[in-house]
CSV table of C-alpha atoms in Angstrom, one decimal:
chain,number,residue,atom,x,y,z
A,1,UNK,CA,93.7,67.6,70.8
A,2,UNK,CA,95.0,67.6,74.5
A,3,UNK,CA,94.5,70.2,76.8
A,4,UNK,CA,98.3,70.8,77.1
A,5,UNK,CA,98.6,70.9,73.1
A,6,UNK,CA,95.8,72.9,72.6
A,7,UNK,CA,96.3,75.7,75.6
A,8,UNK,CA,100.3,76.0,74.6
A,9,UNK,CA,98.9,76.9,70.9
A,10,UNK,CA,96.0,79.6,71.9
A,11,UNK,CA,98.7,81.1,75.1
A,12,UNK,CA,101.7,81.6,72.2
A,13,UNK,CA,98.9,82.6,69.5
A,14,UNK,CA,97.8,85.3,72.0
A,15,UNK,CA,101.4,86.3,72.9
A,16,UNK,CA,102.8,87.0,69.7
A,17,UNK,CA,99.6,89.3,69.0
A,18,UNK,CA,99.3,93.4,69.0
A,19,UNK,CA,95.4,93.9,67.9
A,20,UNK,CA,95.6,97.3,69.7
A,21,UNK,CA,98.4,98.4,68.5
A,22,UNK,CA,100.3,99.1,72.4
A,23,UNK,CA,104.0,98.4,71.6
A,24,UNK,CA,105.7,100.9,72.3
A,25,UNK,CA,103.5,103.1,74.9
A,26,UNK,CA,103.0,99.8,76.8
A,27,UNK,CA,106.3,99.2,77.5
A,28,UNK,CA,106.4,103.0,79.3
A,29,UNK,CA,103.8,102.5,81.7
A,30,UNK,CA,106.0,100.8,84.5
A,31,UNK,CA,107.7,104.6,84.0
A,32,UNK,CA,103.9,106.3,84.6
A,33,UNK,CA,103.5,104.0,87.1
A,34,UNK,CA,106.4,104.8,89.2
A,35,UNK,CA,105.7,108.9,88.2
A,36,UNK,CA,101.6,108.1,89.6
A,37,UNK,CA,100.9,109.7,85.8
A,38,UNK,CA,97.5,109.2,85.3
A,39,UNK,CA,96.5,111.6,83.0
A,40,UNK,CA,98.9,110.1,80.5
A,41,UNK,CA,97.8,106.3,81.2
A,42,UNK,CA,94.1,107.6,80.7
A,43,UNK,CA,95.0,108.6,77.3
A,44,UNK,CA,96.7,105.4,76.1
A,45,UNK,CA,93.4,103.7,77.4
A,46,UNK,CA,91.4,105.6,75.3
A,47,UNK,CA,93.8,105.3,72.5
A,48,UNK,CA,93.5,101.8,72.8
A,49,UNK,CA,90.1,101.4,73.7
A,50,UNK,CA,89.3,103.2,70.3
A,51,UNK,CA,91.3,100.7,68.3
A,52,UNK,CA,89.1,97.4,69.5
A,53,UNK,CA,86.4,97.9,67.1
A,54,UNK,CA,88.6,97.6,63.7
A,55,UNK,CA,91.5,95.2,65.9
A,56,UNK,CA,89.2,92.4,67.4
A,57,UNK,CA,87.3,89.8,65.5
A,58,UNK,CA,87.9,86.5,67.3
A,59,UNK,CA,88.9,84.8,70.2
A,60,UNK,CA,92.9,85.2,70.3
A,61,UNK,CA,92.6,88.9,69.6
A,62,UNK,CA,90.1,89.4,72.2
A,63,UNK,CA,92.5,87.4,74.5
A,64,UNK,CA,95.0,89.7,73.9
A,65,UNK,CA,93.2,93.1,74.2
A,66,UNK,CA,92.1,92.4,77.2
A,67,UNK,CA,95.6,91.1,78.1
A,68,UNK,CA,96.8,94.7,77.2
A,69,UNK,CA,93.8,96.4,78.4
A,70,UNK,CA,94.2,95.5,81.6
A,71,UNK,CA,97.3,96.6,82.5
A,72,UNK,CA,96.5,100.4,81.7
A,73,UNK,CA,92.6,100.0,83.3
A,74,UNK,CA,94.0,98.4,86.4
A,75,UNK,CA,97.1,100.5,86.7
A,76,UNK,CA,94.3,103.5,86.7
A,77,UNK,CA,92.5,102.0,89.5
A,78,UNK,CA,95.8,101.5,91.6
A,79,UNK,CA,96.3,105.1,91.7
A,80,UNK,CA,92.7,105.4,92.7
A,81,UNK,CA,91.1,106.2,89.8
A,82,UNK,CA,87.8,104.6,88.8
A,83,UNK,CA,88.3,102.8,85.1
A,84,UNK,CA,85.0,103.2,83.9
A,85,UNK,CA,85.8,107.1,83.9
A,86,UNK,CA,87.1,106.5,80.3
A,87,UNK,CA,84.1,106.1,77.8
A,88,UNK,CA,82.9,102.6,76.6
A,89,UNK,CA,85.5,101.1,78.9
A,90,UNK,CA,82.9,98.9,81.0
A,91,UNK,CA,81.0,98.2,77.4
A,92,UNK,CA,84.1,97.1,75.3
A,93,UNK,CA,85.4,94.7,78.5
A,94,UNK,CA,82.1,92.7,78.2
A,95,UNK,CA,82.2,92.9,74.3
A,96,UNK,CA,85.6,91.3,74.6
A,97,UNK,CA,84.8,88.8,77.9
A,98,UNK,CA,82.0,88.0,75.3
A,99,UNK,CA,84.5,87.0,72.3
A,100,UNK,CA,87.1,85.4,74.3
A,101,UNK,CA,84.6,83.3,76.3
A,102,UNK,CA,86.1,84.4,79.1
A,103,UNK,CA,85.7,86.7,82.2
A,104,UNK,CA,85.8,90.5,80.9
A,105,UNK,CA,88.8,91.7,82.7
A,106,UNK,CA,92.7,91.0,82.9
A,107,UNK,CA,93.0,87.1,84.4
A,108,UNK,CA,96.2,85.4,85.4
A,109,UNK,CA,96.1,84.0,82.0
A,110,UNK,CA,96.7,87.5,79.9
A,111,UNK,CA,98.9,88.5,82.5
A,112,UNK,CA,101.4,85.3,82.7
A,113,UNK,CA,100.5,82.6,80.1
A,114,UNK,CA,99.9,84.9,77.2
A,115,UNK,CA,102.1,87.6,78.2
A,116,UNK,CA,104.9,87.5,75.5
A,117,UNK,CA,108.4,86.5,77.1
A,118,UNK,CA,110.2,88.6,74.7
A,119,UNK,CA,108.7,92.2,75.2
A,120,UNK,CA,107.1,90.9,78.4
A,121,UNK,CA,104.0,93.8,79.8
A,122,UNK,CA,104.3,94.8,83.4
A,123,UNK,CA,103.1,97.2,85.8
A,124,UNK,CA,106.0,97.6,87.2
A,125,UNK,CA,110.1,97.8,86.5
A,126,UNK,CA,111.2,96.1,89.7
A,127,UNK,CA,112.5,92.5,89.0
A,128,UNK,CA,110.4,90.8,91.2
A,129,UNK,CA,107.6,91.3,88.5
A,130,UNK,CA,109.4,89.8,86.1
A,131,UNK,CA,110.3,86.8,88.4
A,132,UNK,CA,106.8,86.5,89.3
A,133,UNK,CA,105.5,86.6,85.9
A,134,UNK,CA,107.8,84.3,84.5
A,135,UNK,CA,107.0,81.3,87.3
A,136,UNK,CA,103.3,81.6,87.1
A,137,UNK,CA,103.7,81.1,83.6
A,138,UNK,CA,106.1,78.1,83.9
A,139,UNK,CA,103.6,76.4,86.8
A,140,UNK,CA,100.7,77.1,84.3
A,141,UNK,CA,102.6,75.4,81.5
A,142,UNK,CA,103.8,72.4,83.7
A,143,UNK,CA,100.2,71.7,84.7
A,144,UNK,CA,98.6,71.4,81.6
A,145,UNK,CA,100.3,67.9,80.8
A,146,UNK,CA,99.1,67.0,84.8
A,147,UNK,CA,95.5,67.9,84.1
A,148,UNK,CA,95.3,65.7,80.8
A,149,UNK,CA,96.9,63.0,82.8
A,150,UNK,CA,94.1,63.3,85.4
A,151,UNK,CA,91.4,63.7,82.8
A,152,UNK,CA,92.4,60.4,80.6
A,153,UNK,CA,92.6,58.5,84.1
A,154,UNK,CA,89.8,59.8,86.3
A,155,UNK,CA,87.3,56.9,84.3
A,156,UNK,CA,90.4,54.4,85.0
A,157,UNK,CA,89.4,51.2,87.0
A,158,UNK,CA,91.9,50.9,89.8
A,159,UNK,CA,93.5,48.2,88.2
A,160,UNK,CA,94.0,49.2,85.1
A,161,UNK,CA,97.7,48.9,84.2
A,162,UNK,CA,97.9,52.0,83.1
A,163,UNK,CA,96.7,54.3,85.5
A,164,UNK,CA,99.9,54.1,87.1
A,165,UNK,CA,101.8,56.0,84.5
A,166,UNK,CA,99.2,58.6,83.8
A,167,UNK,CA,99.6,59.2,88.3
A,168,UNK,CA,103.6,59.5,87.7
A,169,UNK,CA,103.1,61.7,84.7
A,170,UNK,CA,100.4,64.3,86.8
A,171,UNK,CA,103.3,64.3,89.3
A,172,UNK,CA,106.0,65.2,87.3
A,173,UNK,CA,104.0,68.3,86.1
A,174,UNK,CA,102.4,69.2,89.5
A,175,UNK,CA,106.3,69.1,91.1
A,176,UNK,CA,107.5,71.6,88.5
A,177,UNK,CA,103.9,73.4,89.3
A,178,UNK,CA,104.8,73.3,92.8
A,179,UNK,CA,108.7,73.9,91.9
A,180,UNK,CA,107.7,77.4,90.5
A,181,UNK,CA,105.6,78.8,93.1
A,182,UNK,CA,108.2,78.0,95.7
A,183,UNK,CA,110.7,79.9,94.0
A,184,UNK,CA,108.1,83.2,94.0
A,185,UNK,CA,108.3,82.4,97.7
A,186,UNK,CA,111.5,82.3,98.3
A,187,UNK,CA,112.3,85.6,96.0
A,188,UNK,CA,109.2,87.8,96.5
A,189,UNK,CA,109.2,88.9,100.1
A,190,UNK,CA,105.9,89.3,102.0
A,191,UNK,CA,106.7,93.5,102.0
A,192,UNK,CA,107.5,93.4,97.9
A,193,UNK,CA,104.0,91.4,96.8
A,194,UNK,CA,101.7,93.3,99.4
A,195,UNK,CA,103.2,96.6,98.9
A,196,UNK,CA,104.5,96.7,95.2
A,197,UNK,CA,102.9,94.1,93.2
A,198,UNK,CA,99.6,93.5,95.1
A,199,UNK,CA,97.9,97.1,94.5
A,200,UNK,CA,98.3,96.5,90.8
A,201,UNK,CA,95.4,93.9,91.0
A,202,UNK,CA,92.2,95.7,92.3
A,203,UNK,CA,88.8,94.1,91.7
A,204,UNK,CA,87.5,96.1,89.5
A,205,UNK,CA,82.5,96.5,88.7
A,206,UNK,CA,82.4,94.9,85.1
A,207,UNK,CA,78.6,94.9,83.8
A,208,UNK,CA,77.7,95.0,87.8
A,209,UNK,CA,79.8,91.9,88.9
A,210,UNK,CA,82.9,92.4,91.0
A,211,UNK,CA,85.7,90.6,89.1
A,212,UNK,CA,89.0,89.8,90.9
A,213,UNK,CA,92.2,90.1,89.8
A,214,UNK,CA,94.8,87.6,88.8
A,215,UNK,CA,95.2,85.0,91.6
A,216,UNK,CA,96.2,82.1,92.7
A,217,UNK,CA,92.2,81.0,92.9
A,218,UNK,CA,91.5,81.3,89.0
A,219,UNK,CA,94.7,78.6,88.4
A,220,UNK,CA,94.8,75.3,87.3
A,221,UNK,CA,94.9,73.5,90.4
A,222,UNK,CA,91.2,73.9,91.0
A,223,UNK,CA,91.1,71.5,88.3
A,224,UNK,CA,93.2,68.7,90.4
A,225,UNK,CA,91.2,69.7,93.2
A,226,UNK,CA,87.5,69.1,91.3
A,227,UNK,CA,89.4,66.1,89.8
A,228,UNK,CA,91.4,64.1,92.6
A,229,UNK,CA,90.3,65.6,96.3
A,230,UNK,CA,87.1,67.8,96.2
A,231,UNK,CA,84.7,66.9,99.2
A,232,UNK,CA,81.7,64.2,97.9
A,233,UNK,CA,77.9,64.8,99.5
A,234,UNK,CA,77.4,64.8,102.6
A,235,UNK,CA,81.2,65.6,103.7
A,236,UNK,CA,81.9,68.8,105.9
A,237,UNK,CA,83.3,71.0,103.3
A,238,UNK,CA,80.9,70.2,100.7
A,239,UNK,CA,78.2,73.2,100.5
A,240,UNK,CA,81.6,75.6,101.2
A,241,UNK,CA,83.5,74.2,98.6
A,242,UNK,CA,80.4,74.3,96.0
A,243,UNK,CA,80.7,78.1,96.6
A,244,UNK,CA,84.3,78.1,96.4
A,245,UNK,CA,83.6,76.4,93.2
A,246,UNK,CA,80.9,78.1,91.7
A,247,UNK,CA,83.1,81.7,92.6
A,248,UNK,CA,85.9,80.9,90.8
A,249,UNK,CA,85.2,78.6,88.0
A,250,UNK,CA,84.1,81.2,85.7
A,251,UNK,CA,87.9,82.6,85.5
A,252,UNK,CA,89.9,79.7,83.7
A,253,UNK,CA,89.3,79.6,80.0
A,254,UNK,CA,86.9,77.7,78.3
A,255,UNK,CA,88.3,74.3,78.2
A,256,UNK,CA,89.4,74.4,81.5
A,257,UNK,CA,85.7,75.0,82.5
A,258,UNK,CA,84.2,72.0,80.2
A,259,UNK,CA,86.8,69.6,82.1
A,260,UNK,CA,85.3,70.8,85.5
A,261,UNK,CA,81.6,70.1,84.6
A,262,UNK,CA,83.0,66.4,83.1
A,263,UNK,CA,84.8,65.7,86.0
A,264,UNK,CA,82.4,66.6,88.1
A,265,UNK,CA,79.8,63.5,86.7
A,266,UNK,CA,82.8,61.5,88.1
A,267,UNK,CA,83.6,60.9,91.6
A,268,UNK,CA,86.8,62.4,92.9
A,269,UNK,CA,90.1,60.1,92.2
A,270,UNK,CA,91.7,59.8,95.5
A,271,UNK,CA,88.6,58.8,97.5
A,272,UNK,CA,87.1,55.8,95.1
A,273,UNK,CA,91.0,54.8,94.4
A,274,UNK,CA,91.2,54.4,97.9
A,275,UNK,CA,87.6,52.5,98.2
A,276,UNK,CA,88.9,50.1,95.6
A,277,UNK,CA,92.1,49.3,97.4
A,278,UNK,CA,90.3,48.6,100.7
A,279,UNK,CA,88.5,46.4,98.4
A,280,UNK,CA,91.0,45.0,97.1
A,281,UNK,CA,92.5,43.9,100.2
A,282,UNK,CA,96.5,44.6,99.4
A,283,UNK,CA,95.8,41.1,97.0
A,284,UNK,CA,95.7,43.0,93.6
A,285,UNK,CA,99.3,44.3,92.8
A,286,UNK,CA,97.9,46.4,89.9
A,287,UNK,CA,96.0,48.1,92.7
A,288,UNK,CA,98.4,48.7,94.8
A,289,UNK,CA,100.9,50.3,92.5
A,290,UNK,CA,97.9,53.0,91.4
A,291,UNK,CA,97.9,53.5,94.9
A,292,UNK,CA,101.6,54.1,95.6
A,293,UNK,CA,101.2,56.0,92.5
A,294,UNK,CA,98.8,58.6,94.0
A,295,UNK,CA,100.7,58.6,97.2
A,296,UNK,CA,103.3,60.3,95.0
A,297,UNK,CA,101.2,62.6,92.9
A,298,UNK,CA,100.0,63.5,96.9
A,299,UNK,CA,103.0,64.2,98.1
A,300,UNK,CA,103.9,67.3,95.5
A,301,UNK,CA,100.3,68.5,96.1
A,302,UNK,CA,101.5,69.3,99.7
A,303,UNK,CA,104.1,70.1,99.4
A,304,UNK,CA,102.4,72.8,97.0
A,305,UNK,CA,99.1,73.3,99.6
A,306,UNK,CA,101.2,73.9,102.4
A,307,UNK,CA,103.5,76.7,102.1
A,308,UNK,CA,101.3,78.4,99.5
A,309,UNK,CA,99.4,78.8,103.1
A,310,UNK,CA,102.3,79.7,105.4
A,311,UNK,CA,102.9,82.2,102.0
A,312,UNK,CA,99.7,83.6,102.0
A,313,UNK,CA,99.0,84.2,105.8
A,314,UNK,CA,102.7,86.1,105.8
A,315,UNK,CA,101.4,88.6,103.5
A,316,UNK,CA,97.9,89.2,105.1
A,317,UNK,CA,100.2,89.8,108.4
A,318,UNK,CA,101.6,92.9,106.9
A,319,UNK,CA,98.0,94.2,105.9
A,320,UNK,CA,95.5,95.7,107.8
A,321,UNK,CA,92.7,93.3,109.5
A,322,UNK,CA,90.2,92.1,106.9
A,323,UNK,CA,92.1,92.5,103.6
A,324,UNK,CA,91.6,90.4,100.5
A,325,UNK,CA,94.3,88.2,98.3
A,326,UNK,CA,94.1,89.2,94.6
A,327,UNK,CA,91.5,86.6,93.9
A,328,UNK,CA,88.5,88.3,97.0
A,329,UNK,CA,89.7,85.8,99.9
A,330,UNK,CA,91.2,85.8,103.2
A,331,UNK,CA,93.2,82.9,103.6
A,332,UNK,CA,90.1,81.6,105.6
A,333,UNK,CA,89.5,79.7,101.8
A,334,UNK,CA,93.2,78.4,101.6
A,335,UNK,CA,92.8,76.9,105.3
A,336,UNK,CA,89.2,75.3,103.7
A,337,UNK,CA,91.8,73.4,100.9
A,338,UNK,CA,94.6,72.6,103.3
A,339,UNK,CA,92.7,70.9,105.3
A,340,UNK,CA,90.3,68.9,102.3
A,341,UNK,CA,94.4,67.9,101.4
A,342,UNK,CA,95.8,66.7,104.8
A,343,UNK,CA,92.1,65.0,105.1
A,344,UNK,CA,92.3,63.0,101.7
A,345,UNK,CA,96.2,62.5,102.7
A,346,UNK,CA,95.0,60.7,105.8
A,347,UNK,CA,92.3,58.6,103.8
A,348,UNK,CA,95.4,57.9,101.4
A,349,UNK,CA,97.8,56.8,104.5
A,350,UNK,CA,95.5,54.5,105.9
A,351,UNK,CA,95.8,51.9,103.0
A,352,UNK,CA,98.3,49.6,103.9
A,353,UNK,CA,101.1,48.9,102.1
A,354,UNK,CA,101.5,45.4,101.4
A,355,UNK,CA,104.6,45.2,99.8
A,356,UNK,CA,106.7,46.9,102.1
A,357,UNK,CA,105.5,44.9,104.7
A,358,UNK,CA,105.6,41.6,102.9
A,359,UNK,CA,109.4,42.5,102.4
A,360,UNK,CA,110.1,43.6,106.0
């Protein structure tokens, strides 16, 4: 089963699941929230905490209880109070981290991909939230198809015929990827995200380990990025992005971390592509059209890389010195991937193109 096929049926699995049994008192806490109401968000957890015992007994349930949890331990901790204060919190976030194969806390997974869209969970009631959610969960979607693509052609010799296609398909996906984010940007102001949105994702101690909130760092892209562009040995961001790597694999789901450890016995797509073509010497059509292929798929990754930057730095202008995006970074780490982009760009622009000079 692909990627795409088999993360669309665990993300609606989780959605349309209640194992704690939250609906209604979940859709009241944007209300608590707003009212700072702690005492009474304390008490659902607990109510809900108690419940995971009989409710959870395999993967999609645990999915979705710690989908559920989340927002009532994290809306405790934006109003400054410490989650593990409710008994067995702490213990029954690993249980479930450990059931779900995943990281033991809320991740941009339970709170876009396999939030229902029809009785959708939020901290908040301000539509911006609901905007927000719903495009992270349509550039999550949009990628899956892009990352399968990638996958089936990263073994792909340059000239195989149909390498091409599986380039053109990874683009489609990454521009609707890219398509999505932009439209966060240009409806979420700086002022909304930092000041209404942002303090609903704290890191929060689970089992001793700091675990950050959803982000942009635990998405899919890291996946193209292991996959098409990450730096090979001996190149100057290697050793950072190995930590970058080894920080922020752990967040995506299972799957997604299986294809990072295959693709990483491969070398990255963009540079060997490129290799090939300069072997190639502009004589091997088939060649050439992977390449004018990739200079596509390129193009939507900038256009994604870019102004996800310019985004980020506008909201860490508004904060005080030293602050942290939702996934533990300055944008130091997002200057660190725009420039591995604009570098592999460059290697990419400096294959010629024969055609269009042969028809000049």
């Amino acid at each position: 089963m692909s990627l795409a096929m088999h993360m669309r049926t665990l993300d609606q699995h989780v959605a349309a699941l209640d194992p704690l049994g939250t609906a209604p008192d979940i859709f009241r806490l944007p209300m608590l929230n707003r009212g700072a109401a702690t005492d009474e968000i304390a008490r659902l957890g607990r109510l809900w905490l108690s419940r995971v015992g009989e409710a959870v007994h395999d993967i999609p349930t645990a999915s979705a209880a710690l989908r559920d949890l989340g927002f009532a331990l994290a809306s405790l901790e934006r109003h400054g109070v410490d989650y593990r204060t409710l008994e067995g919190a702490e213990e029954t976030l690993l249980k479930l981290g450990g059931i779900a194969d995943e990281v033991p806390r809320d991740s941009v997974y339970t709170y876009a991909l396999r939030n229902p869209e029809q009785g959708t969970r939020s901290f908040s009631e301000i539509p911006e939230e609901a905007l927000f959610i719903r495009e992270v969960r349509r550039a999550g979607i949009a990628l899956r198809p892009a990352i399968d693509a990638l996958v089936e052609a990263l073994p792909l010799a340059a000239d195989d015929p149909e390498l091409p296609a599986l380039l053109d398909t990874a683009t489609e996906g990454f521009e609707t990827f890219a398509h999505a984010l932009l439209q966060v940007k240009r409806e979420v102001t700086p002022e909304c995200f930092s000041y209404e949105l942002r303090p609903y994702f704290p890191p929060m101690t689970v089992g001793g380990e700091v675990l950050f909130a959803p982000g942009g760092a635990q998405m899919t892209p890291m996946l193209v990025d292991i996959i098409l562009l990450r730096p090979e040995p001996g190149e100057p961001l290697e050793e950072w992005y190995e930590g970058y790597l080894a920080e922020n694999i752990g967040y995506l789901p299972a799957s997604y971390r299986a294809i990072g450890s295959a693709a990483g016995r491969h070398r990255p797509l963009l540079p060997r592509l490129v290799e090939d073509a300069g072997r190639a010497g502009g004589a091997d059509t088939r060649v050439m059209n992977a390449i004018r292929a990739l200079r596509g798929l390129m193009h939507e990754v900038l256009r994604f890389r870019l102004p996800h930057l310019r985004l980020a730095k506008a909201n860490m202008n508004i904060r005080p010195p030293g602050s942290l995006g939702s996934g533990g970074y300055t944008t130091d780490s997002l200057d660190h991937l725009a420039d591995l982009t604009v570098s592999r760009q460059r290697l990419l622009a400096a294959v010629p193109d024969v055609s269009a000079r042969t028809t000049a």
